[in-house]
Amino acid sequence: MSNDFVTLAHGAGGRQTAELIDKVFKAHFSNPQFTADDAAVLDVGGGKIAMTTDGFIVSPYKFNGGNIGKLSICGTVNDLSCMGARPLYMTCAFVIEEGFPLDELEEIVSYMEKTAAEAGVKIVAGDTKVAGRGQVDHIFITTTGVGQLTDGFSTSGAFAKPGDVVMVTGDVGRHGATILLEREDLGIDADIKSDCAPLWHTVEAMINTTKDIHVIRDATRGGVGTVLYEIAGESGVGVAIDQKDVPVADPVKGMCGMLGLDPLYLANEGTMVVIAPESEAEALLKTLHEGKYSKNAAVIGRITEENAGRVVLNTEIGTQTLLPQPGGELLPRIC
C-alpha cells in the first residue's frame, strides 16, 4: 500500500481504490467468481444470476434530484443492469445516527419505494442499526441486489476490442456537480440537478436492439474518465476520446470552467459507458435517444490498438493529450 492508513482517496474510485482492492480485498477474497465488473455472474441451479452490493454515505443526504434512498436503489439496480441482469430482489441495511428525524427517514424510505417500483425490483429483507451521536454522519445505507441474466448476453470490462465505439448514455458530471454545489458555499448560482436514475429499462432497450454489446459500465465514482481507464486496463486496449463530442450540460460546463474541474472525472448516477462494434452504433443511438433517461446519448470515441492501457483526448483545438490517470480525492462522499 502507498501508506499505512486508509485515506479518503482510497474511496474515490481511482488509482488508490484499485490499489486497496487488489492489495487487501482481492488478496484475501480472490476466487473464480471475484470480479472487477459491477456485479458478479454466478451459476445457481443450472441458471445464471448477477449479484452486487454497495454502500452509500453521500453528504448531504438530500440533493437536487433525489436523496440517499433513491441513490441506494439506483446504484444497485444500475450495477446489475450493467451485466445485462434484470433486477429482481434487493436487501438493505441502515445505520442511523441517534437523533435523526423520523420524518426525514420516512422521506428517504419513500424515495426507495418509488424508485424500486420504477425499476421493477422488490426489497425483501433488511437490517437497522442506530449509532450514537457523532458515530455516523446522519445515515448510511448498504444494499445488495440479485438479478436474472439475459440469455445469450454477456458483457465485461475485458471485452472491449479495437474498432469499437465508445458511447455514453447521457451528459456527464451532473451528479458530482450537484453534490459539490450543495455541499460547499461556492457562491455559484447554477441550476444543476443530479442525473440519479434507475437504468434497467435503458439497458433492456439496448439489449432488445442488439446483443452485440461488449461493455456496459456505470460511471459513478471517478466519472467517465476513471471508467475508461479501468476498461483500457482490463481489455489491454487504448481509448481515444473526442472532447467536442462529450455531452456536458451548460451549467456543469460553466461550473467546471470556474473551478478548474474536468467533467469527465465528476460522478454520474444515471449515465453509463457503453462499448460496442461500430456497426451497432447507429441503432443503439436511435434506441437511446427514445429513452426516458438517455436522450443525450452520444458516441464520444473509439477503442484503439495504440496506447494500450491509456486514454487519449482529442481536444477541441485539434491537439492530443493523455487524460491523467485518475487518483487522489476530487469529490468525497458522492455516493
Coordinates of C-alpha atoms in Angstrom, one line a residue:
M1 CA 0.0 0.0 0.0
S2 CA 1.1 3.6 -0.6
N3 CA 0.9 4.4 3.1
D4 CA -0.1 2.8 6.4
F5 CA -3.5 4.3 6.7
V6 CA -6.8 4.4 4.8
T7 CA -7.4 7.9 3.3
L8 CA -10.4 9.5 1.6
A9 CA -8.6 8.9 -1.7
H10 CA -9.0 5.1 -1.2
G11 CA -12.7 5.6 -1.5
A12 CA -12.7 7.9 -4.6
G13 CA -12.8 5.2 -7.2
G14 CA -9.4 6.0 -8.8
R15 CA -5.9 4.5 -8.6
Q16 CA -5.9 4.3 -4.8
T17 CA -9.2 2.5 -4.7
A18 CA -7.9 -0.1 -7.2
E19 CA -4.8 -0.5 -5.1
L20 CA -6.8 -1.0 -2.0
I21 CA -9.0 -3.7 -3.7
D22 CA -6.0 -5.5 -5.3
K23 CA -3.6 -5.5 -2.3
V24 CA -6.1 -6.0 0.5
F25 CA -9.5 -7.4 -0.5
K26 CA -8.6 -9.3 -3.6
A27 CA -5.5 -10.7 -1.9
H28 CA -7.8 -12.3 0.7
F29 CA -11.1 -12.9 -1.1
S30 CA -9.8 -14.0 -4.5
N31 CA -11.8 -16.8 -6.1
P32 CA -13.0 -17.7 -9.7
Q33 CA -16.2 -15.5 -9.2
F34 CA -14.4 -12.5 -7.7
T35 CA -14.9 -9.7 -10.3
A36 CA -13.8 -6.3 -11.3
D37 CA -17.1 -5.7 -13.1
D38 CA -20.1 -4.0 -11.5
A39 CA -21.7 -7.3 -10.4
A40 CA -20.6 -11.0 -10.1
V41 CA -22.1 -13.5 -12.5
L42 CA -22.9 -16.7 -10.6
D43 CA -24.1 -20.2 -11.6
V44 CA -27.1 -21.2 -9.5
G45 CA -29.0 -24.4 -10.1
G46 CA -28.3 -24.6 -13.8
G47 CA -29.1 -20.9 -14.4
K48 CA -27.1 -17.7 -14.0
I49 CA -27.7 -14.7 -11.8
A50 CA -25.9 -11.4 -11.1
M51 CA -25.2 -10.2 -7.6
T52 CA -23.9 -6.9 -6.3
T53 CA -23.6 -4.9 -3.1
D54 CA -22.9 -1.3 -2.4
G55 CA -22.6 1.2 0.4
F56 CA -24.0 4.8 0.3
I57 CA -22.7 7.6 2.6
V58 CA -23.5 10.7 0.5
S59 CA -23.2 14.1 2.1
P60 CA -25.5 15.9 2.0
Y61 CA -28.0 13.1 2.2
K62 CA -30.6 15.2 0.3
F63 CA -29.8 16.9 -3.0
N64 CA -31.4 18.4 -6.1
G65 CA -32.8 15.3 -7.9
G66 CA -33.0 12.9 -5.0
N67 CA -31.6 11.7 -1.7
I68 CA -29.5 8.8 -0.3
G69 CA -32.5 6.5 -0.5
K70 CA -33.1 7.0 -4.2
L71 CA -29.4 6.8 -4.8
S72 CA -29.1 3.4 -3.0
I73 CA -31.7 1.8 -5.3
C74 CA -30.4 3.4 -8.4
G75 CA -26.8 2.4 -7.7
T76 CA -27.6 -1.3 -7.1
V77 CA -30.1 -1.5 -10.0
N78 CA -27.6 0.0 -12.3
D79 CA -24.8 -2.3 -11.3
L80 CA -26.9 -5.3 -12.1
S81 CA -28.1 -3.7 -15.3
C82 CA -24.5 -3.3 -16.5
M83 CA -24.2 -7.1 -16.6
G84 CA -27.5 -7.4 -18.6
A85 CA -29.3 -8.7 -15.5
R86 CA -33.0 -7.8 -14.8
P87 CA -33.1 -6.6 -11.2
L88 CA -35.3 -8.9 -9.1
Y89 CA -34.6 -8.6 -5.4
M90 CA -32.8 -6.3 -3.0
T91 CA -31.9 -6.2 0.6
C92 CA -31.0 -3.0 2.5
A93 CA -29.2 -2.2 5.8
F94 CA -29.5 1.1 7.6
V95 CA -27.1 2.7 10.1
I96 CA -28.9 5.7 11.5
E97 CA -27.4 8.3 13.8
E98 CA -29.2 8.8 17.1
G99 CA -31.5 11.9 16.8
F100 CA -32.1 11.6 13.1
P101 CA -35.6 13.0 12.4
L102 CA -38.2 10.3 11.7
D103 CA -39.9 12.3 9.0
E104 CA -36.6 12.6 7.2
L105 CA -36.2 8.8 7.4
E106 CA -39.7 8.2 6.1
E107 CA -38.9 10.5 3.1
I108 CA -35.8 8.5 2.3
V109 CA -37.6 5.2 2.5
S110 CA -40.4 6.7 0.4
Y111 CA -37.9 7.5 -2.3
M112 CA -36.6 4.0 -2.2
E113 CA -40.1 2.6 -2.6
K114 CA -40.9 4.7 -5.6
T115 CA -37.5 4.1 -7.3
A116 CA -37.7 0.3 -6.7
A117 CA -41.2 0.2 -8.2
E118 CA -40.0 2.1 -11.3
A119 CA -37.1 -0.4 -11.7
G120 CA -39.3 -3.4 -11.1
V121 CA -37.2 -4.7 -8.1
K122 CA -38.6 -5.8 -4.8
I123 CA -37.0 -5.0 -1.4
V124 CA -37.3 -8.3 0.5
A125 CA -35.2 -8.0 3.7
G126 CA -33.0 -5.6 5.6
D127 CA -31.4 -4.6 8.9
T128 CA -31.4 -1.5 11.0
K129 CA -28.8 -0.2 13.4
V130 CA -28.8 3.0 15.5
A131 CA -25.4 4.5 16.3
G132 CA -24.6 7.1 18.9
R133 CA -24.5 10.8 18.1
G134 CA -21.3 11.6 16.1
Q135 CA -20.6 8.0 15.2
V136 CA -22.4 8.2 11.9
D137 CA -23.0 11.2 9.6
H138 CA -26.8 11.2 9.7
I139 CA -27.5 7.9 7.8
F140 CA -25.6 5.2 5.9
I141 CA -27.3 2.7 3.6
T142 CA -25.9 -0.6 2.3
T143 CA -27.8 -2.5 -0.4
T144 CA -27.4 -5.9 -2.1
G145 CA -29.1 -6.9 -5.3
V146 CA -29.8 -10.0 -7.3
G147 CA -30.8 -10.1 -10.9
Q148 CA -31.5 -12.6 -13.6
L149 CA -29.1 -12.6 -16.6
T150 CA -30.4 -12.2 -20.1
D151 CA -29.9 -15.4 -22.1
G152 CA -27.2 -15.1 -24.7
F153 CA -25.9 -11.8 -23.5
S154 CA -22.5 -11.2 -21.8
T155 CA -20.5 -8.1 -21.0
S156 CA -17.3 -7.3 -19.2
G157 CA -14.7 -4.6 -18.9
A158 CA -12.3 -7.1 -20.5
F159 CA -14.4 -7.4 -23.8
A160 CA -13.5 -4.1 -25.5
K161 CA -11.9 -4.5 -28.9
P162 CA -10.0 -2.2 -31.3
G163 CA -12.5 -0.6 -33.6
D164 CA -15.4 -0.5 -31.1
V165 CA -17.1 2.8 -30.5
V166 CA -17.3 4.4 -27.0
M167 CA -20.7 5.8 -26.1
V168 CA -22.2 7.5 -23.1
T169 CA -26.0 7.2 -22.4
G170 CA -26.3 10.8 -21.2
D171 CA -24.5 14.0 -20.4
V172 CA -21.7 13.7 -17.9
G173 CA -20.8 15.1 -14.5
R174 CA -24.2 16.2 -13.2
H175 CA -24.3 14.2 -10.0
G176 CA -20.8 15.2 -8.9
A177 CA -21.5 18.9 -9.7
T178 CA -24.8 18.8 -7.8
I179 CA -23.3 17.4 -4.7
L180 CA -20.4 19.9 -4.8
L181 CA -22.7 22.9 -5.2
E182 CA -24.9 21.7 -2.3
R183 CA -22.0 20.9 0.0
E184 CA -19.9 23.9 -0.5
D185 CA -20.6 27.6 -0.3
L186 CA -19.1 28.5 -3.6
G187 CA -21.2 31.5 -4.5
I188 CA -22.2 29.9 -7.8
D189 CA -25.8 30.3 -8.9
A190 CA -26.3 27.3 -11.2
D191 CA -29.4 25.1 -11.8
I192 CA -27.8 21.7 -11.8
K193 CA -29.9 18.6 -11.0
S194 CA -28.4 15.1 -10.3
D195 CA -28.9 12.6 -13.1
C196 CA -29.7 9.9 -10.5
A197 CA -32.0 7.4 -12.2
P198 CA -32.6 3.6 -12.4
L199 CA -31.4 2.4 -15.8
W200 CA -32.5 -1.2 -16.2
H201 CA -35.1 -0.2 -18.8
T202 CA -32.4 1.7 -20.7
V203 CA -30.2 -1.4 -20.8
E204 CA -33.1 -3.6 -21.6
A205 CA -34.0 -1.5 -24.6
M206 CA -30.3 -1.7 -25.8
I207 CA -30.3 -5.5 -25.4
N208 CA -33.6 -5.7 -27.4
T209 CA -31.8 -3.7 -30.1
T210 CA -28.7 -5.8 -30.3
K211 CA -26.9 -8.3 -28.0
D212 CA -23.6 -7.4 -29.6
I213 CA -22.5 -5.0 -26.9
H214 CA -19.1 -5.6 -25.4
V215 CA -19.0 -3.4 -22.3
I216 CA -21.6 -1.6 -20.1
R217 CA -20.2 0.2 -17.1
D218 CA -21.8 2.6 -14.6
A219 CA -19.8 5.8 -14.5
T220 CA -20.2 6.6 -10.8
R221 CA -17.2 7.4 -8.5
G222 CA -14.4 8.9 -10.6
G223 CA -16.7 9.5 -13.6
V224 CA -16.3 8.5 -17.2
G225 CA -12.5 9.1 -17.2
T226 CA -11.9 6.6 -14.5
V227 CA -14.2 4.0 -16.1
L228 CA -12.4 4.4 -19.4
Y229 CA -9.0 3.8 -17.7
E230 CA -10.4 0.7 -16.0
I231 CA -11.7 -0.7 -19.3
A232 CA -8.4 0.1 -21.0
G233 CA -6.5 -1.8 -18.4
E234 CA -8.9 -4.8 -18.3
S235 CA -9.0 -5.2 -22.1
G236 CA -5.4 -4.2 -22.8
V237 CA -6.5 -1.6 -25.3
G238 CA -6.2 2.2 -25.8
V239 CA -9.1 4.6 -25.8
A240 CA -9.3 7.8 -27.9
I241 CA -12.0 10.3 -26.9
D242 CA -13.1 13.4 -28.9
Q243 CA -13.6 16.2 -26.4
K244 CA -16.1 18.0 -28.7
D245 CA -18.4 15.0 -28.7
V246 CA -18.7 14.6 -24.9
P247 CA -22.1 15.8 -23.8
V248 CA -21.9 18.2 -20.9
A249 CA -24.8 20.3 -19.7
D250 CA -24.1 24.0 -20.0
P251 CA -24.4 24.7 -16.2
V252 CA -22.0 21.9 -15.5
K253 CA -19.6 23.1 -18.1
G254 CA -19.8 26.6 -16.7
M255 CA -19.2 25.4 -13.1
C256 CA -16.2 23.3 -14.2
G257 CA -14.7 26.2 -16.0
M258 CA -14.9 28.4 -13.0
L259 CA -13.5 25.8 -10.6
G260 CA -10.9 24.2 -12.9
L261 CA -12.6 20.8 -12.8
D262 CA -12.9 18.2 -15.6
P263 CA -16.5 16.9 -16.1
L264 CA -15.0 13.6 -17.3
Y265 CA -13.9 12.9 -13.7
L266 CA -17.2 14.0 -12.0
A267 CA -19.6 11.3 -10.8
N268 CA -22.7 10.2 -12.6
E269 CA -25.6 8.3 -11.2
G270 CA -27.7 8.0 -14.4
T271 CA -25.1 7.7 -17.1
M272 CA -23.3 4.6 -18.4
V273 CA -20.4 4.0 -20.6
V274 CA -21.2 1.6 -23.5
I275 CA -18.7 0.0 -25.8
A276 CA -20.0 -1.8 -28.9
P277 CA -19.0 -2.6 -32.5
E278 CA -19.2 0.4 -34.8
S279 CA -21.8 -1.4 -36.9
E280 CA -24.2 -1.3 -34.0
A281 CA -23.7 2.4 -33.0
E282 CA -26.4 3.9 -35.2
A283 CA -29.1 1.5 -34.0
L284 CA -28.1 1.8 -30.3
L285 CA -28.1 5.6 -30.5
K286 CA -31.6 5.6 -32.0
T287 CA -32.8 3.4 -29.2
L288 CA -31.2 5.5 -26.5
H289 CA -32.5 8.8 -27.9
E290 CA -36.0 7.4 -27.5
G291 CA -35.5 6.5 -23.8
K292 CA -36.5 8.4 -20.7
Y293 CA -33.0 8.8 -19.3
S294 CA -30.8 8.6 -22.4
K295 CA -31.9 11.4 -24.8
N296 CA -28.4 13.0 -24.6
A297 CA -26.6 9.7 -25.5
A298 CA -23.6 10.2 -27.8
V299 CA -20.6 8.4 -29.4
I300 CA -17.6 10.0 -27.8
G301 CA -14.7 8.0 -29.1
R302 CA -13.1 4.7 -30.2
I303 CA -11.2 1.8 -28.9
T304 CA -7.7 1.6 -30.4
E305 CA -4.7 -0.8 -30.6
E306 CA -2.3 2.1 -29.8
N307 CA -1.7 3.4 -26.3
A308 CA -2.8 0.3 -24.6
G309 CA -3.9 1.0 -21.0
R310 CA -4.2 4.7 -21.7
V311 CA -6.9 7.2 -22.6
V312 CA -6.1 9.8 -25.2
L313 CA -8.2 13.0 -25.5
N314 CA -8.5 14.7 -28.9
T315 CA -9.1 18.3 -27.8
E316 CA -11.4 20.9 -29.2
I317 CA -8.4 22.9 -30.6
G318 CA -7.1 19.9 -32.6
T319 CA -4.4 18.7 -30.2
Q320 CA -4.0 15.4 -28.4
T321 CA -3.3 14.8 -24.8
L322 CA -3.3 11.9 -22.3
L323 CA -6.1 12.1 -19.8
P324 CA -4.4 11.9 -16.4
Q325 CA -4.5 8.6 -14.6
P326 CA -7.3 9.0 -12.0
G327 CA -6.1 9.4 -8.5
G328 CA -6.4 11.4 -5.3
E329 CA -9.7 12.7 -3.9
L330 CA -11.8 15.1 -6.0
L331 CA -15.3 14.9 -4.5
P332 CA -15.6 12.8 -1.3
R333 CA -18.9 11.2 -0.4
I334 CA -20.8 11.4 -3.7
C335 CA -22.5 8.1 -3.5

